Short mmCIF file of N, CA and C in Angstrom, two decimals:
data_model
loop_
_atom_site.label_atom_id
_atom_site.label_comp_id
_atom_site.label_asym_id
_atom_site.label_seq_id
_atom_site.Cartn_x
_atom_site.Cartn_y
_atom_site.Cartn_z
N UNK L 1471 -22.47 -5.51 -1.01
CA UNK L 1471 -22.22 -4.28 -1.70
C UNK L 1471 -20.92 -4.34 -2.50
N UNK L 1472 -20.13 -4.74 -1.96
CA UNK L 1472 -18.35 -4.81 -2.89
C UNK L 1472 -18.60 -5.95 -3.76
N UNK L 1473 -19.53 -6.83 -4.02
CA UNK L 1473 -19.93 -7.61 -5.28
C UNK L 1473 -20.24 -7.07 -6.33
N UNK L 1474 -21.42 -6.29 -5.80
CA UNK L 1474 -21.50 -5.43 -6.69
C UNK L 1474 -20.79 -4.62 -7.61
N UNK L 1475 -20.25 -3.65 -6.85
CA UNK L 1475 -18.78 -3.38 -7.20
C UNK L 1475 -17.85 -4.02 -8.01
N UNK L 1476 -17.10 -5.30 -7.90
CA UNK L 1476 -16.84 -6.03 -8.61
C UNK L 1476 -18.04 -6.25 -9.76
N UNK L 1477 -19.00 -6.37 -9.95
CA UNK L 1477 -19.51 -7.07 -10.34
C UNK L 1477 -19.80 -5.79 -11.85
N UNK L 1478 -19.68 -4.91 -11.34
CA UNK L 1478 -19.95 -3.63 -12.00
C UNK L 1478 -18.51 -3.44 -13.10
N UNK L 1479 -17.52 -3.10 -12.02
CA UNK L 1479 -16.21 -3.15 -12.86
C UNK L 1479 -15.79 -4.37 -13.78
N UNK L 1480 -16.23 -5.54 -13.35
CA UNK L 1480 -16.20 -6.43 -14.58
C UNK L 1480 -16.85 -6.09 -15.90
N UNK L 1481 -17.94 -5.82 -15.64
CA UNK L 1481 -18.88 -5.52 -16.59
C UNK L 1481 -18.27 -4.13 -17.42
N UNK L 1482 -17.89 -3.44 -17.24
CA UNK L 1482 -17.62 -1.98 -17.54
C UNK L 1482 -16.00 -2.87 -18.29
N UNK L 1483 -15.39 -3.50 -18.12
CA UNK L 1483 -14.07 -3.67 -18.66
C UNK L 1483 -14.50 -4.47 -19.70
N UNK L 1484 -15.63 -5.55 -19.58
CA UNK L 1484 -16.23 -6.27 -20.72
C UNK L 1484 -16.53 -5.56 -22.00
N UNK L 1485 -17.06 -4.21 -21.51
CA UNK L 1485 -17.70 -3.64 -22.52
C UNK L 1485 -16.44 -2.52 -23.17
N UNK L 1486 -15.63 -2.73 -22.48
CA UNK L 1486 -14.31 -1.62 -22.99
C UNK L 1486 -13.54 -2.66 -23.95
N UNK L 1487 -13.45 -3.52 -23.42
CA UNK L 1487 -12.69 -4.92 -24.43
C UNK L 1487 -13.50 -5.05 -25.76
N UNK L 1488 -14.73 -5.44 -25.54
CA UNK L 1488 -15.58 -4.97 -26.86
C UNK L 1488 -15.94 -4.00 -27.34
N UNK L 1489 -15.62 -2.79 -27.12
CA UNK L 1489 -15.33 -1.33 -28.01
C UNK L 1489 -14.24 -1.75 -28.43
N UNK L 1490 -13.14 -1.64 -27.97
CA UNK L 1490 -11.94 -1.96 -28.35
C UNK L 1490 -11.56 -3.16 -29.41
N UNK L 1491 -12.70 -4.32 -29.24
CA UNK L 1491 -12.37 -5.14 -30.60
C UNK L 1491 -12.89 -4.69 -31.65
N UNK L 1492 -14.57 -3.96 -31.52
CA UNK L 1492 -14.99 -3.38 -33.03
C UNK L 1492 -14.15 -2.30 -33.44
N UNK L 1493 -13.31 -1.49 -32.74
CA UNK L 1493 -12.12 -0.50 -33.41
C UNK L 1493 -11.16 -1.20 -34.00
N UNK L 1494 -10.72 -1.83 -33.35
CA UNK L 1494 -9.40 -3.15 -34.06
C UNK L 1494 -9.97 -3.56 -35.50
N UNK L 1495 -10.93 -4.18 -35.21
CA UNK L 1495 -11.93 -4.81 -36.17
C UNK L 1495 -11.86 -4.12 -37.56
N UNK L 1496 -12.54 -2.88 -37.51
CA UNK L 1496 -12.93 -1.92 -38.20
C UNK L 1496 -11.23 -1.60 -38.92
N UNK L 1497 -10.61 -1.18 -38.23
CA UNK L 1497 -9.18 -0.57 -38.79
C UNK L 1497 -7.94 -1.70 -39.16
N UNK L 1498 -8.15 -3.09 -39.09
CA UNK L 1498 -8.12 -4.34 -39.95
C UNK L 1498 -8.67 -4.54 -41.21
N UNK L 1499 -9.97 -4.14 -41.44
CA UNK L 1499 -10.84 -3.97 -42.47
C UNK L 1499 -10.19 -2.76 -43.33
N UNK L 1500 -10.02 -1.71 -42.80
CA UNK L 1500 -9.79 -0.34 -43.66
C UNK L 1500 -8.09 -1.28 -44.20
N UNK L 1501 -6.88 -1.89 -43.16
CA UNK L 1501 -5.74 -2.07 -43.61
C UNK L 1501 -5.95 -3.56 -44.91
N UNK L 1502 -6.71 -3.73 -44.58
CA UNK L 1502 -6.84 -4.95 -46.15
C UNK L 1502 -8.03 -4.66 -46.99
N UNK L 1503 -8.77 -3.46 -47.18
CA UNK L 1503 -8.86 -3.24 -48.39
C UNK L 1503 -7.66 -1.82 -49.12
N UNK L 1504 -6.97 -1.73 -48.14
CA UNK L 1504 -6.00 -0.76 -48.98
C UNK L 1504 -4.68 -1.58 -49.26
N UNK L 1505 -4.40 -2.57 -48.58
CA UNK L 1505 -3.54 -4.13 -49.18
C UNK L 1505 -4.06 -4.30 -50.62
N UNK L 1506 -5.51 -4.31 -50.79
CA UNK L 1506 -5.88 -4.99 -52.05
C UNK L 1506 -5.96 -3.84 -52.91
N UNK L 1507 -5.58 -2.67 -52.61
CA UNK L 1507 -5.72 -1.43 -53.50
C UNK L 1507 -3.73 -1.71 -53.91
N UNK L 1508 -3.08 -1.75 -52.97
CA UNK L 1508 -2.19 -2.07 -53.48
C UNK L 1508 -1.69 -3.13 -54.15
N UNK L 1509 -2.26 -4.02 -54.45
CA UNK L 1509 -1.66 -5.34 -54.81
C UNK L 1509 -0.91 -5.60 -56.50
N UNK L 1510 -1.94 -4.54 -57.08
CA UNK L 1510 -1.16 -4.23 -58.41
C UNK L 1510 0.18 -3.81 -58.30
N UNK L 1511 0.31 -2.61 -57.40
CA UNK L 1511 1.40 -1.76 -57.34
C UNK L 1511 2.56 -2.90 -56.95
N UNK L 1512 2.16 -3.67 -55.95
CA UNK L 1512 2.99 -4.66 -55.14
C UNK L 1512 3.29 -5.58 -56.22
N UNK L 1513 2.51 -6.47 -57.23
CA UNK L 1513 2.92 -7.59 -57.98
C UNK L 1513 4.17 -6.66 -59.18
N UNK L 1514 3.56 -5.41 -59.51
CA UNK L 1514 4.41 -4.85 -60.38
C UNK L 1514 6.01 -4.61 -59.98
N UNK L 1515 6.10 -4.28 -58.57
CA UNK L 1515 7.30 -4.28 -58.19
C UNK L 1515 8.50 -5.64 -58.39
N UNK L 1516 7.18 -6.59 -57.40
CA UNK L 1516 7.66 -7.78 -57.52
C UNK L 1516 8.03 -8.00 -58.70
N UNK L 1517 7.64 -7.99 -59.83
CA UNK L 1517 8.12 -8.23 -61.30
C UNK L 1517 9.23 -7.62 -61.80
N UNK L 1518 9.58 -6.74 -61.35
CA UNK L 1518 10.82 -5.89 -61.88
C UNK L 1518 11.80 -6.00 -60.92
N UNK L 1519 11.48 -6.29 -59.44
CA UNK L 1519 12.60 -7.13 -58.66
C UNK L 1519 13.40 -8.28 -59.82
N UNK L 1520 12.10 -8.91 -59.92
CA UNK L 1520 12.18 -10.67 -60.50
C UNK L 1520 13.18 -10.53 -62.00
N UNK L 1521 12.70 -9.04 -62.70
CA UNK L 1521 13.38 -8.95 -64.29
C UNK L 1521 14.86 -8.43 -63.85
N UNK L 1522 14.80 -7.64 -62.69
CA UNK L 1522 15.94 -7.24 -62.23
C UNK L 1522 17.32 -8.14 -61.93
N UNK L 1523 16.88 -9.22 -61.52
CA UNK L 1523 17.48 -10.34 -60.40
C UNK L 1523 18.17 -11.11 -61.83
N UNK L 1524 17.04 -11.17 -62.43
CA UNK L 1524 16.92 -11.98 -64.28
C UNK L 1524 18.62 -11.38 -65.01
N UNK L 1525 18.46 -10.07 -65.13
CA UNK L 1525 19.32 -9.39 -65.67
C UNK L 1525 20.65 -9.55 -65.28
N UNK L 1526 20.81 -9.57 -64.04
CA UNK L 1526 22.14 -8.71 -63.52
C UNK L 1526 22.68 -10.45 -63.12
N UNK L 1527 21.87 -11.51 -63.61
CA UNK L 1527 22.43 -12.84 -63.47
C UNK L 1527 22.71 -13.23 -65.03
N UNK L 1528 22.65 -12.96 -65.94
CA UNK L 1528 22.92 -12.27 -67.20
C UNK L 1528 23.79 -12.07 -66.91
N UNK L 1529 24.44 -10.44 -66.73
CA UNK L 1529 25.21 -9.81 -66.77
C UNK L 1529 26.41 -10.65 -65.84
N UNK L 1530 25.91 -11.00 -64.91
CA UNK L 1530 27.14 -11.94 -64.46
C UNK L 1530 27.91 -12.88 -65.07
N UNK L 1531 26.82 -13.98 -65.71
CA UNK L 1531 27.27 -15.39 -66.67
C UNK L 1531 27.88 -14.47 -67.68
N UNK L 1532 27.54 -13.62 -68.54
CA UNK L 1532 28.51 -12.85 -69.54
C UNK L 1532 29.53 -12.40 -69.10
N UNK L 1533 30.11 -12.12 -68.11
CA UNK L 1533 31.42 -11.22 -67.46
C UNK L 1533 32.09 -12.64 -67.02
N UNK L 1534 31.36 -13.19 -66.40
CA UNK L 1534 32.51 -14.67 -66.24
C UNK L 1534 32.46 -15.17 -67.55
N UNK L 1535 31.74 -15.27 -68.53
CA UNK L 1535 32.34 -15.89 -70.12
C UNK L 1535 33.89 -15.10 -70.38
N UNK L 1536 33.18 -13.80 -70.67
CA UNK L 1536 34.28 -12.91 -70.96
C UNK L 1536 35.68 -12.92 -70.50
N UNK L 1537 35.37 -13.84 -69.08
CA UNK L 1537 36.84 -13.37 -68.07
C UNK L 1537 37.21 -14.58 -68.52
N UNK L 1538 36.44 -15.53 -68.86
CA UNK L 1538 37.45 -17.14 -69.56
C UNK L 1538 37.80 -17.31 -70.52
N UNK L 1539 37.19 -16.72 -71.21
CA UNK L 1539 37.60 -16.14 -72.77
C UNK L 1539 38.85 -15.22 -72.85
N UNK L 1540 39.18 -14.53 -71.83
CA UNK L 1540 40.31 -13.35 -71.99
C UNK L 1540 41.47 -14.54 -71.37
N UNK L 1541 41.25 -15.15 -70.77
CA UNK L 1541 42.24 -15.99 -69.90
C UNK L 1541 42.98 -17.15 -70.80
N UNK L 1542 42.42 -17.62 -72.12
CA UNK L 1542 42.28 -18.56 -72.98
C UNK L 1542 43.23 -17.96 -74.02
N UNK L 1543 43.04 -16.38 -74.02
CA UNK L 1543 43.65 -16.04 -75.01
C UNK L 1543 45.59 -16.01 -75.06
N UNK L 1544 46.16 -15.88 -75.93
CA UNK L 1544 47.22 -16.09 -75.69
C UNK L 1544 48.21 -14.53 -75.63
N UNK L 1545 48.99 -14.49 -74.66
CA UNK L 1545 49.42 -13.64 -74.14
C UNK L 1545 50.25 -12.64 -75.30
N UNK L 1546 49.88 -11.50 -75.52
CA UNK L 1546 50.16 -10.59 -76.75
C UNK L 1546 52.35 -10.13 -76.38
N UNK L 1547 52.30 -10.58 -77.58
CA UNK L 1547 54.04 -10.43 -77.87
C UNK L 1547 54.31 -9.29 -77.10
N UNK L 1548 55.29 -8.68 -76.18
CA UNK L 1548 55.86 -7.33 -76.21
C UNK L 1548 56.57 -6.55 -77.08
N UNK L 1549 55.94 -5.48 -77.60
CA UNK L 1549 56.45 -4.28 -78.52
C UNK L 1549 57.41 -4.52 -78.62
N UNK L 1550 58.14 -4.16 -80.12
CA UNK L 1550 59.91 -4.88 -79.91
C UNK L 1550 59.97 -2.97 -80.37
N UNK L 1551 60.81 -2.01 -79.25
CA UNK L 1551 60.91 -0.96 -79.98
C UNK L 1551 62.34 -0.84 -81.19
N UNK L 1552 62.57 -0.23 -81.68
CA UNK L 1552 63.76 -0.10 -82.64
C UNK L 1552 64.89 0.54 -81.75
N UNK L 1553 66.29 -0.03 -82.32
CA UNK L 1553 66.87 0.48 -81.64
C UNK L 1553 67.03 2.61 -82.03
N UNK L 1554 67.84 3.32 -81.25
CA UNK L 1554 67.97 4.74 -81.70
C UNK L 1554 68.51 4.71 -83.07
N UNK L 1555 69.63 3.86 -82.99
CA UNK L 1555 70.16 4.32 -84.59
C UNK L 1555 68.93 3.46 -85.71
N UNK L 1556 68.30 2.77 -85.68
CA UNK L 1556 67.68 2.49 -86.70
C UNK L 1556 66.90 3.19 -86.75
N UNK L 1557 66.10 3.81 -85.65
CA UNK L 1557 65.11 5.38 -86.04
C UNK L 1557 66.08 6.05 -86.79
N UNK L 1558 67.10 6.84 -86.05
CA UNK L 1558 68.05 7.77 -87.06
C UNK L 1558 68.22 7.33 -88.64
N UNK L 1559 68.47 6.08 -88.94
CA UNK L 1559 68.30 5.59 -90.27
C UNK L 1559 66.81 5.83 -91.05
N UNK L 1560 66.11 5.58 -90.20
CA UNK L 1560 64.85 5.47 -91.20
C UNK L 1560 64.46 6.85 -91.62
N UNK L 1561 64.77 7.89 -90.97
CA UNK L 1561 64.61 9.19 -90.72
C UNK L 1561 65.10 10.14 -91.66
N UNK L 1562 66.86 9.61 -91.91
CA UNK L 1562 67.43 9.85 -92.71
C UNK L 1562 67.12 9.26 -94.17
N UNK L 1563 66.65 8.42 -94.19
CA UNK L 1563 66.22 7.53 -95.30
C UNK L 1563 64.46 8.68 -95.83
N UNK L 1564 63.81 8.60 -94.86
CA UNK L 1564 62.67 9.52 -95.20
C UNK L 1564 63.13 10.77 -96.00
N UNK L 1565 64.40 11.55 -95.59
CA UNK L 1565 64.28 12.67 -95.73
C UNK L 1565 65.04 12.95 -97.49
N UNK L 1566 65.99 11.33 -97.63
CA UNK L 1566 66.85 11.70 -98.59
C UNK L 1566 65.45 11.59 -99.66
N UNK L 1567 64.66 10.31 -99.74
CA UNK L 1567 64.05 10.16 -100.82
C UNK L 1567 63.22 11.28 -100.88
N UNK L 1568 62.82 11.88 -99.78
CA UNK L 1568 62.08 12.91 -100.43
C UNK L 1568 63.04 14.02 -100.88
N UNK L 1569 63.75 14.48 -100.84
CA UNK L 1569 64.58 15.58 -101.18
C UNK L 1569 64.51 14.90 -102.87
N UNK L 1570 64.99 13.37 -103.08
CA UNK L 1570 64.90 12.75 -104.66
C UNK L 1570 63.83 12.99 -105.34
N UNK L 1571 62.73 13.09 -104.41
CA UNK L 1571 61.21 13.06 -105.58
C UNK L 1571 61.08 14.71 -105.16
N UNK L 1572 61.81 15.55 -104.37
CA UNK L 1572 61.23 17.16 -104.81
C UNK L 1572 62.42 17.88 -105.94
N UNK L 1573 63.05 16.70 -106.17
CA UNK L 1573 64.54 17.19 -106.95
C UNK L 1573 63.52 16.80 -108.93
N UNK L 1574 63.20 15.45 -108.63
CA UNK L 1574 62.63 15.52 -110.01
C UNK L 1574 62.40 14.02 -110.63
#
């Protein structure tokens, strides 16, 4: 009688394991044809990753040109300002000639 038994509960778990694979089964099937519904969406991404990656390695090699190019260049003179009295001269100088050309 407990063979039976056993023999029963084997059977009953057999048949739960195989429900359980045609559900697996089935919802494997539904996840790769909606993979292949996406696959456009997916290669398109991938492509604009790829133009993305393209670009901003671009944008790099140009910014390191740029930064060797600025480094090459030769270092710009410092402003020489005038001293005060030569402003005061030039100033005075502005003001006489014009007073000469509103005189005549």
């Amino acid at each position: 009688m407990i063979s039976w038994a056993i023999d029963g509960l084997i059977l009953l778990l057999l048949f739960a394991a195989l429900g359980y694979g045609l559900v697996l089964g089935r919802r494997i099937a539904r996840l790769q044809a909606v993979l292949l519904e996406l696959a456009p969406v997916l290669q398109a991404f991938s492509d604009a990753v790829d133009q993305s990656e393209q670009s901003l390695d671009a944008l790099r090699s140009e910014a390191d040109r740029l930064e060797r190019a600025a480094r090459q260049l030769p270092d710009e003179p410092p402003v020489r300002k005038a001293p005060q009295d030569d402003r005061s001269a030039l100033v005075r100088s502005f003001f006489e000639t014009a007073r000469r050309k509103a005189r005549g």
